[in-house]
Amino acid sequence: QKEVEQNSGPLSVPEGAIASLNCTYSDRVSQSFFWYRQYSGKSPELIMSIYSNGDKEDGRFTAQLNKASQYVSLLIRDSQPSDSATYLCAGQNTGNQFYFGTGTSLTVIP
Amino acid sequence: DADVTQTPRNRITKTGKRIMLECSQTKGHDRMYWYRQDPGLGLRLIYYSFDVKDINKGEISDGYSVSRQAQAKFSLSLESAIPNQTALYFCATSQAVEADTQYFGPGTRLTVL
């Protein structure tokens, strides 16, 4: 199993809907988890980080972490066409190495 | 000015050539990283450095070497480039006090013919 796995998509949602992105991780990744957004041809930019079980909300974004089930999710409420991008899930291990998933492509349809 | 800069932004080279990619940062961060990104494979860590005297291999270090010339500079070298090193390369920085939030440079697109 790869350290961090994501469904590559593509995922399409209508404007205004909730987009749900999911990520699972292996036992090698246990410390902290991050969601990055990457527009085509651009560098990744951090959306949210989460370290503890439960939900963390920031504006239209909510990250969820379930350590027992080893999954991390990102919910985007009121999706906008500008949210169309590839979303990368990343985890950090105790040695401070980062492992990224392959990314999920999201398209928000106007 | 950008906080994390990479040079060159694009490079085309031939098999067997030595290539150096450079990364500079003005964020004052201690930690610096080099990643490569390939379609379908995502971002993979090549090397990382937590300070000037600390260099660590990442997931895919074979065929690469690095140099941390100063806190603000971290270079990646391909001693003898091969076609499967064609990829998009990103430098990133982080600071432990920010729980290792990484900030990425704009990327270098390298093509090895």
mmCIF file of N, CA, C and O in Angstrom, chain B residues 33-83:
data_model
loop_
_atom_site.group_PDB
_atom_site.id
_atom_site.type_symbol
_atom_site.label_atom_id
_atom_site.label_comp_id
_atom_site.label_asym_id
_atom_site.label_seq_id
_atom_site.Cartn_x
_atom_site.Cartn_y
_atom_site.Cartn_z
ATOM 1 N N TYR B 33 13.145 21.371 0.883
ATOM 2 C CA TYR B 33 12.821 20.076 0.279
ATOM 3 C C TYR B 33 12.905 20.180 -1.244
ATOM 4 O O TYR B 33 12.629 21.231 -1.814
ATOM 5 N N TRP B 34 13.225 19.048 -1.859
ATOM 6 C CA TRP B 34 13.102 18.928 -3.303
ATOM 7 C C TRP B 34 12.165 17.766 -3.631
ATOM 8 O O TRP B 34 12.321 16.665 -3.105
ATOM 9 N N TYR B 35 11.191 18.052 -4.505
ATOM 10 C CA TYR B 35 10.239 17.056 -4.973
ATOM 11 C C TYR B 35 10.273 17.004 -6.503
ATOM 12 O O TYR B 35 10.613 17.980 -7.160
ATOM 13 N N ARG B 36 9.846 15.868 -7.031
ATOM 14 C CA ARG B 36 9.515 15.828 -8.444
ATOM 15 C C ARG B 36 8.066 15.396 -8.595
ATOM 16 O O ARG B 36 7.534 14.659 -7.744
ATOM 17 N N GLN B 37 7.427 15.887 -9.653
ATOM 18 C CA GLN B 37 6.029 15.567 -9.903
ATOM 19 C C GLN B 37 5.910 14.978 -11.298
ATOM 20 O O GLN B 37 6.360 15.574 -12.278
ATOM 21 N N ASP B 38 5.304 13.822 -11.357
ATOM 22 C CA ASP B 38 5.072 13.132 -12.615
ATOM 23 C C ASP B 38 3.589 12.819 -12.732
ATOM 24 O O ASP B 38 2.949 12.474 -11.723
ATOM 25 N N PRO B 39 3.042 12.889 -13.938
ATOM 26 C CA PRO B 39 1.620 12.561 -14.118
ATOM 27 C C PRO B 39 1.310 11.164 -13.591
ATOM 28 O O PRO B 39 2.016 10.215 -13.903
ATOM 29 N N GLY B 40 0.286 11.063 -12.779
ATOM 30 C CA GLY B 40 -0.132 9.768 -12.250
ATOM 31 C C GLY B 40 0.664 9.280 -11.059
ATOM 32 O O GLY B 40 0.279 8.304 -10.412
ATOM 33 N N LEU B 41 1.768 9.957 -10.759
ATOM 34 C CA LEU B 41 2.601 9.526 -9.629
ATOM 35 C C LEU B 41 2.612 10.547 -8.500
ATOM 36 O O LEU B 41 3.127 10.276 -7.421
ATOM 37 N N GLY B 42 2.118 11.717 -8.759
ATOM 38 C CA GLY B 42 2.059 12.716 -7.713
ATOM 39 C C GLY B 42 3.414 13.302 -7.385
ATOM 40 O O GLY B 42 4.379 13.183 -8.148
ATOM 41 N N LEU B 43 3.503 13.923 -6.226
ATOM 42 C CA LEU B 43 4.738 14.527 -5.738
ATOM 43 C C LEU B 43 5.528 13.490 -4.953
ATOM 44 O O LEU B 43 4.996 12.844 -4.049
ATOM 45 N N ARG B 44 6.804 13.375 -5.280
ATOM 46 C CA ARG B 44 7.651 12.438 -4.553
ATOM 47 C C ARG B 44 8.889 13.168 -4.035
ATOM 48 O O ARG B 44 9.517 13.936 -4.766
ATOM 49 N N LEU B 45 9.237 12.890 -2.790
ATOM 50 C CA LEU B 45 10.328 13.581 -2.120
ATOM 51 C C LEU B 45 11.672 13.019 -2.568
ATOM 52 O O LEU B 45 11.904 11.811 -2.523
ATOM 53 N N ILE B 46 12.576 13.917 -2.968
ATOM 54 C CA ILE B 46 13.904 13.500 -3.435
ATOM 55 C C ILE B 46 14.920 13.623 -2.296
ATOM 56 O O ILE B 46 15.598 12.672 -1.949
ATOM 57 N N TYR B 47 15.048 14.814 -1.761
ATOM 58 C CA TYR B 47 15.942 15.098 -0.635
ATOM 59 C C TYR B 47 15.308 16.174 0.231
ATOM 60 O O TYR B 47 14.501 16.971 -0.243
ATOM 61 N N TYR B 48 15.731 16.203 1.496
ATOM 62 C CA TYR B 48 15.303 17.287 2.355
ATOM 63 C C TYR B 48 16.410 17.635 3.336
ATOM 64 O O TYR B 48 17.295 16.819 3.614
ATOM 65 N N SER B 49 16.332 18.856 3.850
ATOM 66 C CA SER B 49 17.384 19.381 4.724
ATOM 67 C C SER B 49 16.743 20.203 5.823
ATOM 68 O O SER B 49 15.937 21.096 5.544
ATOM 69 N N PHE B 50 17.106 19.925 7.063
ATOM 70 C CA PHE B 50 16.519 20.654 8.176
ATOM 71 C C PHE B 50 17.396 21.813 8.646
ATOM 72 O O PHE B 50 16.948 22.673 9.397
ATOM 73 N N ASP B 51 18.671 21.788 8.271
ATOM 74 C CA ASP B 51 19.523 22.955 8.436
ATOM 75 C C ASP B 51 20.735 22.759 7.544
ATOM 76 O O ASP B 51 20.842 21.760 6.833
ATOM 77 N N VAL B 52 21.653 23.695 7.572
ATOM 78 C CA VAL B 52 22.772 23.695 6.622
ATOM 79 C C VAL B 52 23.603 22.417 6.718
ATOM 80 O O VAL B 52 24.116 21.921 5.717
ATOM 81 N N LYS B 53 23.711 21.849 7.894
ATOM 82 C CA LYS B 53 24.552 20.657 8.077
ATOM 83 C C LYS B 53 23.757 19.364 8.030
ATOM 84 O O LYS B 53 24.301 18.288 8.318
ATOM 85 N N ASP B 54 22.493 19.439 7.675
ATOM 86 C CA ASP B 54 21.632 18.259 7.711
ATOM 87 C C ASP B 54 21.049 17.994 6.329
ATOM 88 O O ASP B 54 20.329 18.830 5.784
ATOM 89 N N ILE B 55 21.390 16.844 5.748
ATOM 90 C CA ILE B 55 20.875 16.439 4.440
ATOM 91 C C ILE B 55 20.316 15.029 4.586
ATOM 92 O O ILE B 55 20.989 14.155 5.155
ATOM 93 N N ASN B 56 19.125 14.805 4.075
ATOM 94 C CA ASN B 56 18.490 13.493 4.190
ATOM 95 C C ASN B 56 17.930 13.040 2.860
ATOM 96 O O ASN B 56 17.378 13.848 2.109
ATOM 97 N N LYS B 57 18.061 11.749 2.596
ATOM 98 C CA LYS B 57 17.477 11.192 1.382
ATOM 99 C C LYS B 57 15.978 11.027 1.563
ATOM 100 O O LYS B 57 15.500 10.660 2.625
ATOM 101 N N GLY B 58 15.280 11.276 0.477
ATOM 102 C CA GLY B 58 13.848 11.051 0.473
ATOM 103 C C GLY B 58 13.510 9.740 -0.194
ATOM 104 O O GLY B 58 14.318 8.816 -0.261
ATOM 105 N N GLU B 59 12.326 9.694 -0.733
ATOM 106 C CA GLU B 59 11.797 8.463 -1.323
ATOM 107 C C GLU B 59 12.544 8.018 -2.572
ATOM 108 O O GLU B 59 12.698 6.834 -2.828
ATOM 109 N N ILE B 60 13.027 8.988 -3.372
ATOM 110 C CA ILE B 60 13.602 8.657 -4.675
ATOM 111 C C ILE B 60 14.901 9.433 -4.916
ATOM 112 O O ILE B 60 15.005 10.218 -5.840
ATOM 113 N N SER B 61 15.925 9.219 -4.122
ATOM 114 C CA SER B 61 17.150 10.006 -4.207
ATOM 115 C C SER B 61 18.147 9.503 -5.255
ATOM 116 O O SER B 61 19.075 10.236 -5.624
ATOM 117 N N ASP B 62 18.011 8.281 -5.725
ATOM 118 C CA ASP B 62 18.980 7.734 -6.674
ATOM 119 C C ASP B 62 19.060 8.590 -7.936
ATOM 120 O O ASP B 62 18.046 8.925 -8.542
ATOM 121 N N GLY B 63 20.293 8.943 -8.327
ATOM 122 C CA GLY B 63 20.499 9.742 -9.527
ATOM 123 C C GLY B 63 20.514 11.241 -9.266
ATOM 124 O O GLY B 63 20.721 12.027 -10.190
ATOM 125 N N TYR B 64 20.316 11.614 -8.008
ATOM 126 C CA TYR B 64 20.291 13.022 -7.616
ATOM 127 C C TYR B 64 21.271 13.270 -6.468
ATOM 128 O O TYR B 64 21.589 12.368 -5.706
ATOM 129 N N SER B 65 21.723 14.508 -6.355
ATOM 130 C CA SER B 65 22.482 14.946 -5.187
ATOM 131 C C SER B 65 22.055 16.372 -4.871
ATOM 132 O O SER B 65 21.446 17.048 -5.721
ATOM 133 N N VAL B 66 22.321 16.799 -3.654
ATOM 134 C CA VAL B 66 21.921 18.139 -3.241
ATOM 135 C C VAL B 66 23.054 18.819 -2.499
ATOM 136 O O VAL B 66 23.988 18.187 -2.012
ATOM 137 N N SER B 67 22.910 20.137 -2.401
ATOM 138 C CA SER B 67 23.855 20.954 -1.636
ATOM 139 C C SER B 67 23.075 22.055 -0.937
ATOM 140 O O SER B 67 22.269 22.747 -1.584
ATOM 141 N N ARG B 68 23.294 22.189 0.358
ATOM 142 C CA ARG B 68 22.662 23.285 1.111
ATOM 143 C C ARG B 68 23.758 24.321 1.384
ATOM 144 O O ARG B 68 24.496 24.251 2.352
ATOM 145 N N GLN B 69 23.845 25.284 0.495
ATOM 146 C CA GLN B 69 24.961 26.235 0.541
ATOM 147 C C GLN B 69 24.803 27.246 1.674
ATOM 148 O O GLN B 69 25.779 27.811 2.158
ATOM 149 N N ALA B 70 23.579 27.495 2.054
ATOM 150 C CA ALA B 70 23.257 28.465 3.099
ATOM 151 C C ALA B 70 21.841 28.154 3.551
ATOM 152 O O ALA B 70 21.140 27.347 2.931
ATOM 153 N N GLN B 71 21.413 28.809 4.617
ATOM 154 C CA GLN B 71 20.057 28.542 5.084
ATOM 155 C C GLN B 71 19.047 28.803 3.978
ATOM 156 O O GLN B 71 18.035 28.110 3.866
ATOM 157 N N ALA B 72 19.328 29.780 3.148
ATOM 158 C CA ALA B 72 18.351 30.202 2.154
ATOM 159 C C ALA B 72 18.503 29.517 0.808
ATOM 160 O O ALA B 72 17.710 29.773 -0.096
ATOM 161 N N LYS B 73 19.499 28.686 0.616
ATOM 162 C CA LYS B 73 19.766 28.110 -0.711
ATOM 163 C C LYS B 73 19.928 26.596 -0.646
ATOM 164 O O LYS B 73 20.686 26.071 0.173
ATOM 165 N N PHE B 74 19.257 25.941 -1.569
ATOM 166 C CA PHE B 74 19.258 24.470 -1.612
ATOM 167 C C PHE B 74 19.245 24.082 -3.088
ATOM 168 O O PHE B 74 18.287 24.376 -3.802
ATOM 169 N N SER B 75 20.311 23.414 -3.544
ATOM 170 C CA SER B 75 20.442 23.084 -4.957
ATOM 171 C C SER B 75 20.297 21.588 -5.175
ATOM 172 O O SER B 75 20.749 20.786 -4.356
ATOM 173 N N LEU B 76 19.718 21.251 -6.302
ATOM 174 C CA LEU B 76 19.547 19.858 -6.704
ATOM 175 C C LEU B 76 20.354 19.623 -7.967
ATOM 176 O O LEU B 76 20.239 20.394 -8.923
ATOM 177 N N SER B 77 21.161 18.561 -7.970
ATOM 178 C CA SER B 77 21.985 18.254 -9.135
ATOM 179 C C SER B 77 21.648 16.884 -9.703
ATOM 180 O O SER B 77 21.391 15.943 -8.962
ATOM 181 N N LEU B 78 21.654 16.831 -11.026
ATOM 182 C CA LEU B 78 21.571 15.575 -11.743
ATOM 183 C C LEU B 78 22.935 15.422 -12.406
ATOM 184 O O LEU B 78 23.271 16.162 -13.328
ATOM 185 N N GLU B 79 23.740 14.495 -11.899
ATOM 186 C CA GLU B 79 25.124 14.390 -12.371
ATOM 187 C C GLU B 79 25.191 13.945 -13.829
ATOM 188 O O GLU B 79 26.043 14.398 -14.593
ATOM 189 N N SER B 80 24.307 13.049 -14.203
ATOM 190 C CA SER B 80 24.260 12.552 -15.580
ATOM 191 C C SER B 80 22.791 12.310 -15.919
ATOM 192 O O SER B 80 22.250 11.252 -15.619
ATOM 193 N N ALA B 81 22.183 13.309 -16.482
ATOM 194 C CA ALA B 81 20.737 13.263 -16.692
ATOM 195 C C ALA B 81 20.320 12.125 -17.630
ATOM 196 O O ALA B 81 21.031 11.783 -18.596
ATOM 197 N N ILE B 82 19.176 11.533 -17.326
ATOM 198 C CA ILE B 82 18.592 10.486 -18.163
ATOM 199 C C ILE B 82 17.142 10.857 -18.463
ATOM 200 O O ILE B 82 16.516 11.614 -17.710
ATOM 201 N N PRO B 83 16.580 10.328 -19.561
ATOM 202 C CA PRO B 83 15.222 10.733 -19.961
ATOM 203 C C PRO B 83 14.150 10.536 -18.891
ATOM 204 O O PRO B 83 13.220 11.334 -18.797
#
